[in-house]
Coordinates of C-alpha atoms in Angstrom, one line a residue:
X1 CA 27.3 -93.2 -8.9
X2 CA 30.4 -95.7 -9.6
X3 CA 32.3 -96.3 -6.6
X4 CA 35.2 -96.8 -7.1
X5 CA 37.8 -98.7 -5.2
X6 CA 40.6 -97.1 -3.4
X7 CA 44.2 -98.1 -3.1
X8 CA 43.7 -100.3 -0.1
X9 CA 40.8 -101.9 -2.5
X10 CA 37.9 -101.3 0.4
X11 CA 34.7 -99.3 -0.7
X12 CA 34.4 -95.7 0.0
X13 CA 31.5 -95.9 3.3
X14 CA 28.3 -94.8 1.9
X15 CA 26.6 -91.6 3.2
X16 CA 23.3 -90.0 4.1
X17 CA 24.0 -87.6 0.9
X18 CA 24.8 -90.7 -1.3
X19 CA 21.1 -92.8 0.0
X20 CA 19.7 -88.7 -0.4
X21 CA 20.5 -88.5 -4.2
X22 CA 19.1 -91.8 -4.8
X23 CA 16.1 -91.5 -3.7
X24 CA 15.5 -88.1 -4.3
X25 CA 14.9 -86.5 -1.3
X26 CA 17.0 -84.4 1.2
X27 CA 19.7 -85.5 3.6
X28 CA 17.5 -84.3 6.5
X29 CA 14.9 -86.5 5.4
X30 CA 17.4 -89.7 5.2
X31 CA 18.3 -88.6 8.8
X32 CA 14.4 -88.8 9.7
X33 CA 13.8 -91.9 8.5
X34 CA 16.7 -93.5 10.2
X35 CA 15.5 -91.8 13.6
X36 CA 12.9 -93.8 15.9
X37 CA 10.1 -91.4 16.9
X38 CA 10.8 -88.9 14.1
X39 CA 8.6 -88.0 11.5
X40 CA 8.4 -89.0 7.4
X41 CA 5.8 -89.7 5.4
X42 CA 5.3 -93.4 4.2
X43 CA 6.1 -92.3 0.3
X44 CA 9.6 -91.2 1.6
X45 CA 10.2 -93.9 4.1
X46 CA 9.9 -96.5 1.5
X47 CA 12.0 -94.5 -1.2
X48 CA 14.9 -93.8 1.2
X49 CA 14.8 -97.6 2.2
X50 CA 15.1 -98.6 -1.4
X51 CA 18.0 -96.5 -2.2
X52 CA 19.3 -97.5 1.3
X53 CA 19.2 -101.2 0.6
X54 CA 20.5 -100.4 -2.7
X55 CA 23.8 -99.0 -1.5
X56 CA 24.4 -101.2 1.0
X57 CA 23.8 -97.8 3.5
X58 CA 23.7 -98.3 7.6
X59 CA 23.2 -95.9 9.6
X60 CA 26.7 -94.7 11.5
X61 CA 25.0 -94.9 15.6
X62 CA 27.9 -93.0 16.8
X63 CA 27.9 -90.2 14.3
X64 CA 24.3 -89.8 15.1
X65 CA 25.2 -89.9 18.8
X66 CA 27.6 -87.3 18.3
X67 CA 25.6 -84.6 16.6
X68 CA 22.5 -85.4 18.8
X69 CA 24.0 -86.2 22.2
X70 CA 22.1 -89.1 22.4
X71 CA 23.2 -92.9 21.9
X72 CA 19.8 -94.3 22.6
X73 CA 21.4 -97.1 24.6
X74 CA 19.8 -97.7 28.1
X75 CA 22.5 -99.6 30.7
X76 CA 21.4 -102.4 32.7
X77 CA 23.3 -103.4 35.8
X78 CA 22.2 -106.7 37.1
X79 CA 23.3 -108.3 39.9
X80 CA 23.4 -112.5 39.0
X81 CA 21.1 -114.2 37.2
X82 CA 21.1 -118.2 38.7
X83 CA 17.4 -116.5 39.7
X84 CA 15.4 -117.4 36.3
X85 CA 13.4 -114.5 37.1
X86 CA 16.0 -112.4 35.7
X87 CA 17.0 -113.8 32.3
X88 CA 13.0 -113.2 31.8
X89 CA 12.7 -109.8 32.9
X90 CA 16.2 -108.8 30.6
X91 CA 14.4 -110.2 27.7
X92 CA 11.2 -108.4 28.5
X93 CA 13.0 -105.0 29.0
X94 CA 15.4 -105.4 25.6
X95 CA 12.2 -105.6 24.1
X96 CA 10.2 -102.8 25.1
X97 CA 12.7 -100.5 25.0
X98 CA 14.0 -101.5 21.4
X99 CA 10.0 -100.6 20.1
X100 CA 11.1 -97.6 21.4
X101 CA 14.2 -97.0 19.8
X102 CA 16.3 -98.4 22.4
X103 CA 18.8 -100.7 23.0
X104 CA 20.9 -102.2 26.0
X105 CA 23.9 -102.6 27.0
X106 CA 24.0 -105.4 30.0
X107 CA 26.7 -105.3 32.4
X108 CA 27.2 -107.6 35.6
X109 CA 28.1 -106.4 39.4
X110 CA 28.0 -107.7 42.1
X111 CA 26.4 -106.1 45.6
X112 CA 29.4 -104.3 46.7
X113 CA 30.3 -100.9 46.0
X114 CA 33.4 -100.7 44.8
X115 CA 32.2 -103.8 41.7
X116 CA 28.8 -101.0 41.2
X117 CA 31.2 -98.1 41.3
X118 CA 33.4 -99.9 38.1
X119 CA 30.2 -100.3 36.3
X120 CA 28.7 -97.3 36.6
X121 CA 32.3 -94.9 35.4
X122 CA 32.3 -97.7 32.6
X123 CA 28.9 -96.6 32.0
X124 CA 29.4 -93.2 31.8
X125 CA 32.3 -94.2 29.9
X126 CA 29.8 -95.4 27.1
X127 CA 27.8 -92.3 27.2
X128 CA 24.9 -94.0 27.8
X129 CA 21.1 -92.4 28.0
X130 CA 19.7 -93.9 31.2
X131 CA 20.6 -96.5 33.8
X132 CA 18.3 -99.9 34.6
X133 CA 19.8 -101.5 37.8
X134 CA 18.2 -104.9 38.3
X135 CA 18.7 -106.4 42.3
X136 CA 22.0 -103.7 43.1
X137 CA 22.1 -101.0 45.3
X138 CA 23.3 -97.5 44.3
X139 CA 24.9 -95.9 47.1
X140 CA 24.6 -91.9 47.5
X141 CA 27.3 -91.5 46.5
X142 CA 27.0 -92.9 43.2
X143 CA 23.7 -91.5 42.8
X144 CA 25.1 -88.0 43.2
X145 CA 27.8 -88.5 40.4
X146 CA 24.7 -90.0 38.1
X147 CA 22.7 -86.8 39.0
X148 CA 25.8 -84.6 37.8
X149 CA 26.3 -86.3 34.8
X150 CA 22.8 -85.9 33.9
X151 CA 22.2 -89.5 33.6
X152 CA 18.7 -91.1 35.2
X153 CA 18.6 -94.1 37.2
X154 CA 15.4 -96.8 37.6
X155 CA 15.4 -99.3 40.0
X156 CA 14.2 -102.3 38.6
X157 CA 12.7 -105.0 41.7
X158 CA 14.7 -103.1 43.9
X159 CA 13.7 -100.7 46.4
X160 CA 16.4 -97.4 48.0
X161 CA 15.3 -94.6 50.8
X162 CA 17.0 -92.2 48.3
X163 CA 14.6 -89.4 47.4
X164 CA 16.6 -89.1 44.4
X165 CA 16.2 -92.7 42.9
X166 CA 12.6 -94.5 41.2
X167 CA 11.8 -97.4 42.2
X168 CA 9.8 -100.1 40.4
X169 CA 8.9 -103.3 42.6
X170 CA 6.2 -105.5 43.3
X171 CA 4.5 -105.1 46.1
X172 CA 6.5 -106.6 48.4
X173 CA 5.4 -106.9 52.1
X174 CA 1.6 -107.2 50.6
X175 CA 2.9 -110.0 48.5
X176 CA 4.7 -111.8 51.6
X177 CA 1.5 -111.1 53.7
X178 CA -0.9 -113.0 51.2
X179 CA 1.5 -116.5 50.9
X180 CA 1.5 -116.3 54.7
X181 CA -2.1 -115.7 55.3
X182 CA -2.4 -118.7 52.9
X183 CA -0.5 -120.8 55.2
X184 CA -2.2 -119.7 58.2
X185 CA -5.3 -120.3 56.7
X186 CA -4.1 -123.5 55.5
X187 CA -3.9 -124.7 59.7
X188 CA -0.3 -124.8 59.4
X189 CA 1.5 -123.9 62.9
X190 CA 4.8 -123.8 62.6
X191 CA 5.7 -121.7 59.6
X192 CA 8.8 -120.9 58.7
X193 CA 10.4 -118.1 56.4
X194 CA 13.5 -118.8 54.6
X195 CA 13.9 -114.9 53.9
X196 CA 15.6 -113.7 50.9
X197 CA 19.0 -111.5 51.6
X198 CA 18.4 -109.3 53.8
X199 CA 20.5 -106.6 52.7
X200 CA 17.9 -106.2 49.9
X201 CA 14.8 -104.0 49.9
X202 CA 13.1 -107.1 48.2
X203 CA 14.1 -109.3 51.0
X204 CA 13.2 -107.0 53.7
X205 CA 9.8 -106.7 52.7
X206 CA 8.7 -109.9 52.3
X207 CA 9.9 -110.7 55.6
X208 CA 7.9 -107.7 56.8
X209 CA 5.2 -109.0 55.1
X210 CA 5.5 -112.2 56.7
X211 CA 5.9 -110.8 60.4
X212 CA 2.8 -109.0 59.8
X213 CA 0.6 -111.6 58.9
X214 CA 2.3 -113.6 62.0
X215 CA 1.7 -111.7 64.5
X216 CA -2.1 -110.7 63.5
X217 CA -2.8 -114.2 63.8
X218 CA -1.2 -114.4 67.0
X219 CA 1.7 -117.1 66.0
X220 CA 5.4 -116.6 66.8
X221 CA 7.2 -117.5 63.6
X222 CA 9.1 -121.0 63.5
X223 CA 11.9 -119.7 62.5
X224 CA 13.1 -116.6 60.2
X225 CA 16.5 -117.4 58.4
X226 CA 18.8 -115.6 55.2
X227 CA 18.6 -118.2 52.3
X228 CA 20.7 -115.0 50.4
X229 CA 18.4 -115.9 47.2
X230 CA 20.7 -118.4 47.0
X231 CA 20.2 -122.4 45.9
X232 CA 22.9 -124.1 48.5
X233 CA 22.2 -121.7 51.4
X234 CA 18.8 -122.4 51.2
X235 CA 19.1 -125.7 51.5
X236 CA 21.2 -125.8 54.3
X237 CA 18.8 -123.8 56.4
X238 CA 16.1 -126.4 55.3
X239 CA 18.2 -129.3 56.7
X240 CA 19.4 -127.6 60.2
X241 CA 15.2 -126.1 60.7
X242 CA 14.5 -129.8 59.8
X243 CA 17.3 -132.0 61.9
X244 CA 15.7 -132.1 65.2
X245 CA 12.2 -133.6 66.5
X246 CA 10.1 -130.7 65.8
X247 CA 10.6 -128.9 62.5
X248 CA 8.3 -126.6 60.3
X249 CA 4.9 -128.1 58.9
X250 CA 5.2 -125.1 56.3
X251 CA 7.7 -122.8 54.8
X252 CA 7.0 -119.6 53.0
X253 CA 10.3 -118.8 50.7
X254 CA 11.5 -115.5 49.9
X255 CA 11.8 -116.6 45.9
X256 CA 11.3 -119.4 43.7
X257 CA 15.1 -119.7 42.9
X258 CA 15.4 -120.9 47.0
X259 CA 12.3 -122.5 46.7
X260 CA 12.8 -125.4 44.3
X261 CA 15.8 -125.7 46.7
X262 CA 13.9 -125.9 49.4
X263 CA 11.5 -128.9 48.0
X264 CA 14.3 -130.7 46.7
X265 CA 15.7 -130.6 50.3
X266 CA 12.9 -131.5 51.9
X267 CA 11.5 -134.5 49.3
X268 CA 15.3 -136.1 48.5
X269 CA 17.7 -134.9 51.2
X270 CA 15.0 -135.7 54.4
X271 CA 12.7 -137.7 52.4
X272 CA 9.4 -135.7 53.8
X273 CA 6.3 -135.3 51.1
X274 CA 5.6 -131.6 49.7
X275 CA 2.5 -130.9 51.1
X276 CA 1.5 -133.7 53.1
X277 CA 4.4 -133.4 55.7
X278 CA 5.4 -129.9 54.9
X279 CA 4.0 -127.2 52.7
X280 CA 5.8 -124.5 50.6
X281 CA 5.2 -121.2 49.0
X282 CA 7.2 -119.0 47.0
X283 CA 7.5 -116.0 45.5
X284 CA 7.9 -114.8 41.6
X285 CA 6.1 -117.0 39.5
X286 CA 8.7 -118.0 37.2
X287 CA 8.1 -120.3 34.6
X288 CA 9.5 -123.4 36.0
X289 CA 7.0 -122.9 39.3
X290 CA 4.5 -124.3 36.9
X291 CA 6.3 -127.5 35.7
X292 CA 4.8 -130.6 36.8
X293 CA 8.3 -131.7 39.3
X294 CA 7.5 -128.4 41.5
X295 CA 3.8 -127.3 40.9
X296 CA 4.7 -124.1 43.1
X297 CA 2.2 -122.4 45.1
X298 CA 3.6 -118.8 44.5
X299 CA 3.5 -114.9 44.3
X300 CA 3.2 -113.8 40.6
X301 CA 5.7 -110.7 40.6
X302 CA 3.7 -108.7 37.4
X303 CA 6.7 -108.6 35.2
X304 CA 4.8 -106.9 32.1
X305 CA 3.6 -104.2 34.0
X306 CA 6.8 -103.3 36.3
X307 CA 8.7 -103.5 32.8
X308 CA 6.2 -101.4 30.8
X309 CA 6.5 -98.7 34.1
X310 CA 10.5 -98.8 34.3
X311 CA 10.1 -98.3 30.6
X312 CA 7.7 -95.5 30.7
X313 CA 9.6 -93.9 33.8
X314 CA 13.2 -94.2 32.1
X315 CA 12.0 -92.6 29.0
X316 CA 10.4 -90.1 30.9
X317 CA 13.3 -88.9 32.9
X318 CA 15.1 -89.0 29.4
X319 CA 12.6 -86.3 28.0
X320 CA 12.3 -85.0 31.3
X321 CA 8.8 -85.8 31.5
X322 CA 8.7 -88.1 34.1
X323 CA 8.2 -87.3 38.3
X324 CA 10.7 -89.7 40.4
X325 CA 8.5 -92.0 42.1
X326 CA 8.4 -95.2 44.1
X327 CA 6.1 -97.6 42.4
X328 CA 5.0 -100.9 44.0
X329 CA 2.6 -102.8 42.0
X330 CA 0.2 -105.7 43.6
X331 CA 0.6 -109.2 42.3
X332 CA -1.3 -112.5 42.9
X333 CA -1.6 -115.5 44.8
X334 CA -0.8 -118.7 42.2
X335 CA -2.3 -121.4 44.0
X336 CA -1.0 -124.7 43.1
X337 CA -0.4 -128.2 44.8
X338 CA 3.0 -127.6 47.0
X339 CA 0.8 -126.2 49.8
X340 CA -2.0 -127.6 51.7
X341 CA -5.5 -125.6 50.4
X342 CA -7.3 -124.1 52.9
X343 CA -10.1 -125.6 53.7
X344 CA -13.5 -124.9 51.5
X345 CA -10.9 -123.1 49.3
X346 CA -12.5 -121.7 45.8
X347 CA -9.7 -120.4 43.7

């Protein structure tokens, strides 16, 4: 049909009906083809797209949202992201949920409750279909009003007590045992653990993990101090463990973000060699671990899988499939050259 210009000389918006009678088909069939997950044959997919392309037709999102109650938009509340571990794991996420017909909408808060509280009414605000919190802490509270508003909530690398709440992590204190047990095998004996915040489940664990391994061996830890998964605080407890006569012949780091802190410290603020005067273990596995300046002996955290599961459990709680769980999922050992090998080691 001609469209014609109004008075204001802007198009009319194209509908559904207009991209229907072009192609031939129902408006419920334009709707299907425009609907991820819903069903139309290939013949009509390609006609409607043709007509669609035609017209210069899009989809409205929030006139679909309205009639279907769904915006197909998945929040994700992340707490920083100095740790390169978590511009990977956004990306990751963004696209496995958008093969699924999803999108995100990223927003950034801090650990305190009153900067989650903002985020999540703004949230709610935006109608959104689930929640992805990446390294914050939902308090009861908050859970409550999420659970009355219908709206499910993943953890993402973040563990909670609350029944209510899933929870997708590595393993964590298994993870934190292995680099340990490394550097007890390794004939290190003073080890050190610069622990990541310890107001974190992640944190927590791996210090667990290390205490475990510790005391099965018999050793008293050299010290354990809060780096806060933070670069500058984890260098500072580098240099005061360091300053006096006897200092730590290994150090097992709570993340790799504190860990290339850590080395740096160690090689160009005290001048000692990584591993020959002091070894160093990590946790993550981000890319930079592998660059040549680091070569980071490390905990792989399995990034596709605990994306694929917070996807799968997300969606699941959407559809109301899905069992609220806590899900921990084992990662390995990357052995590289910032830690001494253990002798007769075979990767």
């Amino acid at each position: 049909r001609r469209l014609d210009r109004g008075m204001t000389g802007t198009p009319p918006k194209i509908t559904a009906m207009d991209v229907a009678r072009r192609a031939g088909v129902s408006q419920s069939a334009v709707s299907r083809v425009f609907t991820p997950g819903a069903s139309a044959s290939k013949a009509t997919v390609e006609k409607v797209r043709a007509a669609a392309e035609a017209l210069g037709y899009r989809p409205d999102p929030l006139a679909r949202a309205m009639i279907t109650g769904s915006t197909r938009i998945i929040g994700l509340v992340v707490a920083y992201l100095e740790n390169q571990f978590y511009p990977l794991a956004i990306e990751r996420l963004s696209h496995a949920l958008q093969a699924r017909g999803y999108h995100i909408l990223v927003f950034m808060a801090e650990n305190a409750t009153d900067k989650v509280a903002e985020v999540v009414r703004d949230l709610i605000d935006y109608r959104v279909d689930g929640i992805i919190t990446a390294s914050v802490s939902m308090s009861n509270d908050l859970t409550a009003r999420l659970s009355a508003e219908g709206i499910p909530v993943v953890n993402f690398n973040r563990g909670q007590d609350d029944p209510r709440l899933t929870d997708v992590t590595s393993d964590n204190i298994v993870g934190g045992r292995r680099a340990t047990e490394f550097l007890i095998a390794g004939g290190h004996q003073r080890i050190a653990h610069v622990m990541g915040w310890q107001g974190s489940s992640t944190g927590r664990d791996r210090a667990e993990g290390f205490r475990q391994a510790m005391a099965a061996a018999g050793m008293d830890p050299f010290a354990m101090v809060d780096g806060m998964y933070s670069r500058d605080p984890a260098a500072a407890v580098t240099r005061e463990m360091s300053a006096g006569p006897r200092r730590p012949d290994a150090i097992f780091v709570g993340n790799d973000h504190m860990a290339f802190a850590v080395m740096d410290e160690l090689r160009f603020g005290l001048g000692l060699r990584v591993p020959a005067d002091v070894s160093v273990v990590g946790y993550d596995d981000v890319p930079m671990a592998s660059w040549p300046a680091y070569d980071l002996t490390t905990i792989r955290q399995p990034l596709n899988r605990m994306v694929q599961a917070t996807v799968e459990a997300i969606l699941g709680m959407i559809d109301g499939t899905h069992v609220i769980q806590k899900t921990r999922i084992d990662g390995p050992l990357m052995v590289r050259h910032s830690a001494r090998k253990p002798k007769g080691y075979i990767p």
